[in-house]
Amino acid sequence: MFSKENFKAAFLHRLEMLCGKSFSESTKVDHYQTLGQMIREYVSDDWITTNEQYMATKGKQVYYLSIEYLLGKLLRQNLINLGVEQTVEEGLKELGIDLGELEEIEPDAGLGNGGLGRLAACFLDSLASLNLPGHGQGIRYKHGLFEQKIVNGYQVELPEQWLRSGNVWEVRKLDLAVSVPFWGKVDTKMENGRLIFQHINAETVTAVPYDMPVVGYESKTVNTLRLWNAEPAQFPVHKDILKYKRETEAISEFLYPDDTHDEGKILRLKQQYFLVSASLQSIVKAHKKQYGSLDKLHEYVCIHINDTHPVLAIPELMRILLDQEGFGWDEAWHITQNTISYTNHTTLAEALEKWPVRIFQPLLPRIYMIVEEINERFCRKLWEETPGDWTRIAGLAIIADEFVQMAHLAIVGSFSVNGVARLHTEILKEREMKPFFQLFPEKFNNKTNGIAHRRWLLKANPKLSALLTDAIGPSWTHSANELMGLLKYQDDRSFLEQLGKIKAANKKQLAEMVYKQTGIALDTRAIFDVQVKRLHAYKRQLLNVLHIMYLYNQIKEDSSFQMTPRVFIFGAKASPGYYYAKKIIKLINSVAEKVNNDPKVADRLKVIFMENYRVSLAERIFPAADISEQISTASKEASGTGNMKFMINGALTIGTLDGANVEIHERVGDDNIFIFGLTAEEVLHYYRHGGYESVGYYHHDKRLKQVIDQLINGFFPGIQNEYEPIVDSLLEENDQYFVLKDFASYINTQQRLGSCYTDSLNWQKKSLINIAHAGYFSSDRTIKEYASDIWGIHPLQ
Ligand SMILES: *Cc1c(COP(=O)(O)O)cnc(C)c1O
């Protein structure tokens, strides 16, 4: 049906129709647009059929609500999933068009910050590929995460423009638009003996859905990602029309560039309610159309909230049931509580969302009333259990000290609360959310994160994928556990050598890209030691940098010092307002300049900071990595998913026992991972009981004293006080992230790793063992667990 000749003819025909020019006049952008349109149309039959089947089978469906989706590029993944990649690539080639160049034209859909947003994207892939009825809903930000430039070593942020030439994957559905009310007040009146609540004088915003198809891998399933755009209402009742238009469009203008800090800005709360209200209205409308009422909503629909950002789904569903559908409180609460499930992503105190009542109440007056009622009923129950224990009640309350605690609302109003790795879930249950766990033990469960292995291995690393398919057949693309079949090659010299050759080829490709961008030539025989992730104090890029400075000092001062040559590669965006994180970026660039321009270390050290880390860049970096740096302060990284992407591409981890590193370690065993540093238990013990003094480590470890002194003693020429804040954080502020404490253990482990690398065959064996065990970390496994343990959804046929 989809032959190369048919494709070529259709492509040429479509190109002329779409662009109004002949093939010889057309540009690459025209080619990209044409191909994108064709592919979207190609999936539309299956898209419609999938929806019809969901209607016909009356199975339960899940809606995944997330304020972020870090999708990256969609073109090649869609071609792969549709099984037409080769046909299209060859057909285009015969027309003189390079598919790789068309991919370059597609912008990354970067509607997310990092791990949380990427998880949502991986989940969509797995849901569709497993033929599961699961759809995403989010916000169609006009500008995704900022574009990062490095100027003179400093991060500069530019607005991202992914919609500049339109988005070929989306369909605007104006007929499904809904209105979302803000401000105004709540009017009450009696009607037939019932108190009726009406939100009056509200400023309404029109939410217009843009639907994107989510194509399953080698399956007929096409699910939907619905992104909402904020637009002025057709007949606004506003005094100042221009102001109203500006404020309305602002709602879907920018993604907030920080996911680890709660900013407390009113626009953010507007975004959250906008997403939630639009999503719920559309879900409820579809359900009512099919089933007539909402009595059994929870038997047919599950609404999952990705962190607390969409937690207003709870009071919004209550509002619909109470005010629009006329349910009594108890019945409405029963339906709501059994419809909503919640994932917690962090225990960092600064990231736990709380909203001042003075912002919340005027913006969302009816929603606030409902939250108050939920809180009062919950607190009454607590009071009945432990009368007079005000400390306990205040600690658990949803509204306390004039703040709405979003995580408390999420736990009380949902039927399931899950953490994202085993350690994280244990910390939630035993510490951070302990009193809630004691109240609702049945709600708490763990779902260790995963990655879409079809993007991070099949698409990102075609060479390795081909070798794997040669060795164990193609079934691993559907069932990642099949990768275990590789273990039989662990002592096969020729196979291990091929593995090594592929890694070398991927390193060469990355080196060519680095050379083009920076003019720095990398030795691909060196260890490619990579830390790519958001820049954050708890992720400890600083520990990595101090180690590099230590190596530099050793080479300069000790002529007998031996080390395996290393290329250190960084990629990281810092939130624009995160002062300390930006200092670290500048420091990495200062160290890079010093190291890369010193001929004495040239044969052993290079440091590269890659600009504008994002999904499409990540896809080039993971396949080329020898070492995966996962060195967060234990207990701080909820799961990590970068760690899994490295692992499945055969990189070995140097890491702390944090997040999912614990489970990676458990699977590959001590010999195939490099673990160092404090455990989570030790870190938490220090936080509770004290006993850590960083200054002591500074004075007693000469290597450490030297590198810290170098931050401020003129070692970096021309930079006077730049790094004083870093030194202060380590000494004056007693090093809250235990960088000094873990330093010795880290450099010893790095040394051991360096020696280990020189035994190439043995290294490839370790690499193979990592790949083989990475199947567990496919998001297919994660999604199957969500589907059976939380959502209760089943695959189509
Ligand atoms: C996977 C991914 C992340 C998350 O990385 P962690 O190391 O788990 O923090 C962030 N950004 C991008 C672009 C990713 O692909």
PDB file of N, CA and C and ligand atoms in Angstrom, residues 70 113-115 118 456 532-534 539 613-615 618 622 630 637 640-643 645, ligand 1:
ATOM      1  N   LEU A  70       7.684  17.362  27.150  1.00  0.00           N
ATOM      2  CA  LEU A  70       8.954  17.628  26.477  1.00  0.00           C
ATOM      3  C   LEU A  70       9.089  16.626  25.331  1.00  0.00           C
ATOM      4  N   ASN A 113      10.470  21.387  31.064  1.00  0.00           N
ATOM      5  CA  ASN A 113      11.764  21.766  31.621  1.00  0.00           C
ATOM      6  C   ASN A 113      12.795  20.654  31.568  1.00  0.00           C
ATOM      7  N   GLY A 114      12.382  19.456  31.970  1.00  0.00           N
ATOM      8  CA  GLY A 114      13.348  18.363  32.099  1.00  0.00           C
ATOM      9  C   GLY A 114      12.634  17.060  32.334  1.00  0.00           C
ATOM     10  N   GLY A 115      13.048  16.347  33.363  1.00  0.00           N
ATOM     11  CA  GLY A 115      12.580  14.981  33.611  1.00  0.00           C
ATOM     12  C   GLY A 115      11.059  14.824  33.653  1.00  0.00           C
ATOM     13  N   ARG A 118       9.591  15.239  30.170  1.00  0.00           N
ATOM     14  CA  ARG A 118      10.018  14.153  29.286  1.00  0.00           C
ATOM     15  C   ARG A 118       9.309  12.850  29.679  1.00  0.00           C
ATOM     16  N   TRP A 456      14.903   6.411  22.750  1.00  0.00           N
ATOM     17  CA  TRP A 456      16.246   6.599  23.300  1.00  0.00           C
ATOM     18  C   TRP A 456      17.232   5.532  22.866  1.00  0.00           C
ATOM     19  N   VAL A 532      24.684  15.491  31.645  1.00  0.00           N
ATOM     20  CA  VAL A 532      23.682  16.341  30.983  1.00  0.00           C
ATOM     21  C   VAL A 532      22.373  16.234  31.749  1.00  0.00           C
ATOM     22  N   LYS A 533      21.858  17.358  32.188  1.00  0.00           N
ATOM     23  CA  LYS A 533      20.615  17.440  32.967  1.00  0.00           C
ATOM     24  C   LYS A 533      20.448  18.899  33.353  1.00  0.00           C
ATOM     25  N   ARG A 534      19.291  19.288  33.903  1.00  0.00           N
ATOM     26  CA  ARG A 534      19.148  20.654  34.373  1.00  0.00           C
ATOM     27  C   ARG A 534      20.225  20.987  35.398  1.00  0.00           C
ATOM     28  N   LYS A 539      21.992  18.427  42.066  1.00  0.00           N
ATOM     29  CA  LYS A 539      22.534  17.503  41.070  1.00  0.00           C
ATOM     30  C   LYS A 539      24.069  17.523  41.062  1.00  0.00           C
ATOM     31  N   TYR A 613      21.005  22.422  25.770  1.00  0.00           N
ATOM     32  CA  TYR A 613      20.641  21.022  25.987  1.00  0.00           C
ATOM     33  C   TYR A 613      19.119  20.854  25.862  1.00  0.00           C
ATOM     34  N   ARG A 614      18.721  19.882  25.061  1.00  0.00           N
ATOM     35  CA  ARG A 614      17.299  19.648  24.784  1.00  0.00           C
ATOM     36  C   ARG A 614      17.156  18.233  24.241  1.00  0.00           C
ATOM     37  N   VAL A 615      15.940  17.778  23.934  1.00  0.00           N
ATOM     38  CA  VAL A 615      15.751  16.377  23.563  1.00  0.00           C
ATOM     39  C   VAL A 615      16.583  16.001  22.328  1.00  0.00           C
ATOM     40  N   ALA A 618      20.127  15.684  23.202  1.00  0.00           N
ATOM     41  CA  ALA A 618      20.285  14.516  24.074  1.00  0.00           C
ATOM     42  C   ALA A 618      20.372  13.233  23.247  1.00  0.00           C
ATOM     43  N   PHE A 622      23.631  10.746  24.279  1.00  0.00           N
ATOM     44  CA  PHE A 622      23.597   9.463  25.005  1.00  0.00           C
ATOM     45  C   PHE A 622      24.327   8.332  24.268  1.00  0.00           C
ATOM     46  N   GLN A 630      25.740  10.531  37.535  1.00  0.00           N
ATOM     47  CA  GLN A 630      24.458  10.592  38.268  1.00  0.00           C
ATOM     48  C   GLN A 630      24.785  10.797  39.738  1.00  0.00           C
ATOM     49  N   GLU A 637      17.320  13.274  44.418  1.00  0.00           N
ATOM     50  CA  GLU A 637      16.829  13.027  43.051  1.00  0.00           C
ATOM     51  C   GLU A 637      15.739  11.975  43.149  1.00  0.00           C
ATOM     52  N   GLY A 640      15.273  10.329  38.431  1.00  0.00           N
ATOM     53  CA  GLY A 640      16.191  10.476  37.318  1.00  0.00           C
ATOM     54  C   GLY A 640      15.693   9.581  36.203  1.00  0.00           C
ATOM     55  N   THR A 641      15.817  10.060  34.966  1.00  0.00           N
ATOM     56  CA  THR A 641      15.543   9.204  33.814  1.00  0.00           C
ATOM     57  C   THR A 641      16.708   9.287  32.836  1.00  0.00           C
ATOM     58  N   GLY A 642      17.509  10.345  32.945  1.00  0.00           N
ATOM     59  CA  GLY A 642      18.734  10.431  32.157  1.00  0.00           C
ATOM     60  C   GLY A 642      19.601   9.198  32.430  1.00  0.00           C
ATOM     61  N   ASN A 643      19.681   8.809  33.694  1.00  0.00           N
ATOM     62  CA  ASN A 643      20.447   7.617  34.067  1.00  0.00           C
ATOM     63  C   ASN A 643      20.043   6.398  33.227  1.00  0.00           C
ATOM     64  N   LYS A 645      18.575   6.443  30.167  1.00  0.00           N
ATOM     65  CA  LYS A 645      18.910   6.658  28.757  1.00  0.00           C
ATOM     66  C   LYS A 645      20.383   6.330  28.498  1.00  0.00           C
TER      67      LYS A 645
HETATM   68  C1  LIG B   1      15.828  12.828  30.177  1.00  0.00           C
HETATM   69  C2  LIG B   1      15.955  14.300  30.082  1.00  0.00           C
HETATM   70  C3  LIG B   1      16.031  15.066  31.246  1.00  0.00           C
HETATM   71  C4  LIG B   1      16.043  14.446  32.633  1.00  0.00           C
HETATM   72  O1  LIG B   1      17.384  14.126  32.961  1.00  0.00           O
HETATM   73  P1  LIG B   1      17.792  13.744  34.457  1.00  0.00           P
HETATM   74  O2  LIG B   1      19.231  13.365  34.321  1.00  0.00           O
HETATM   75  O3  LIG B   1      16.952  12.592  34.855  1.00  0.00           O
HETATM   76  O4  LIG B   1      17.592  14.946  35.290  1.00  0.00           O
HETATM   77  C5  LIG B   1      16.156  16.429  31.129  1.00  0.00           C
HETATM   78  N1  LIG B   1      16.196  17.034  29.920  1.00  0.00           N
HETATM   79  C6  LIG B   1      16.148  16.323  28.776  1.00  0.00           C
HETATM   80  C7  LIG B   1      16.226  17.043  27.475  1.00  0.00           C
HETATM   81  C8  LIG B   1      16.018  14.948  28.811  1.00  0.00           C
HETATM   82  O5  LIG B   1      15.946  14.255  27.669  1.00  0.00           O
END
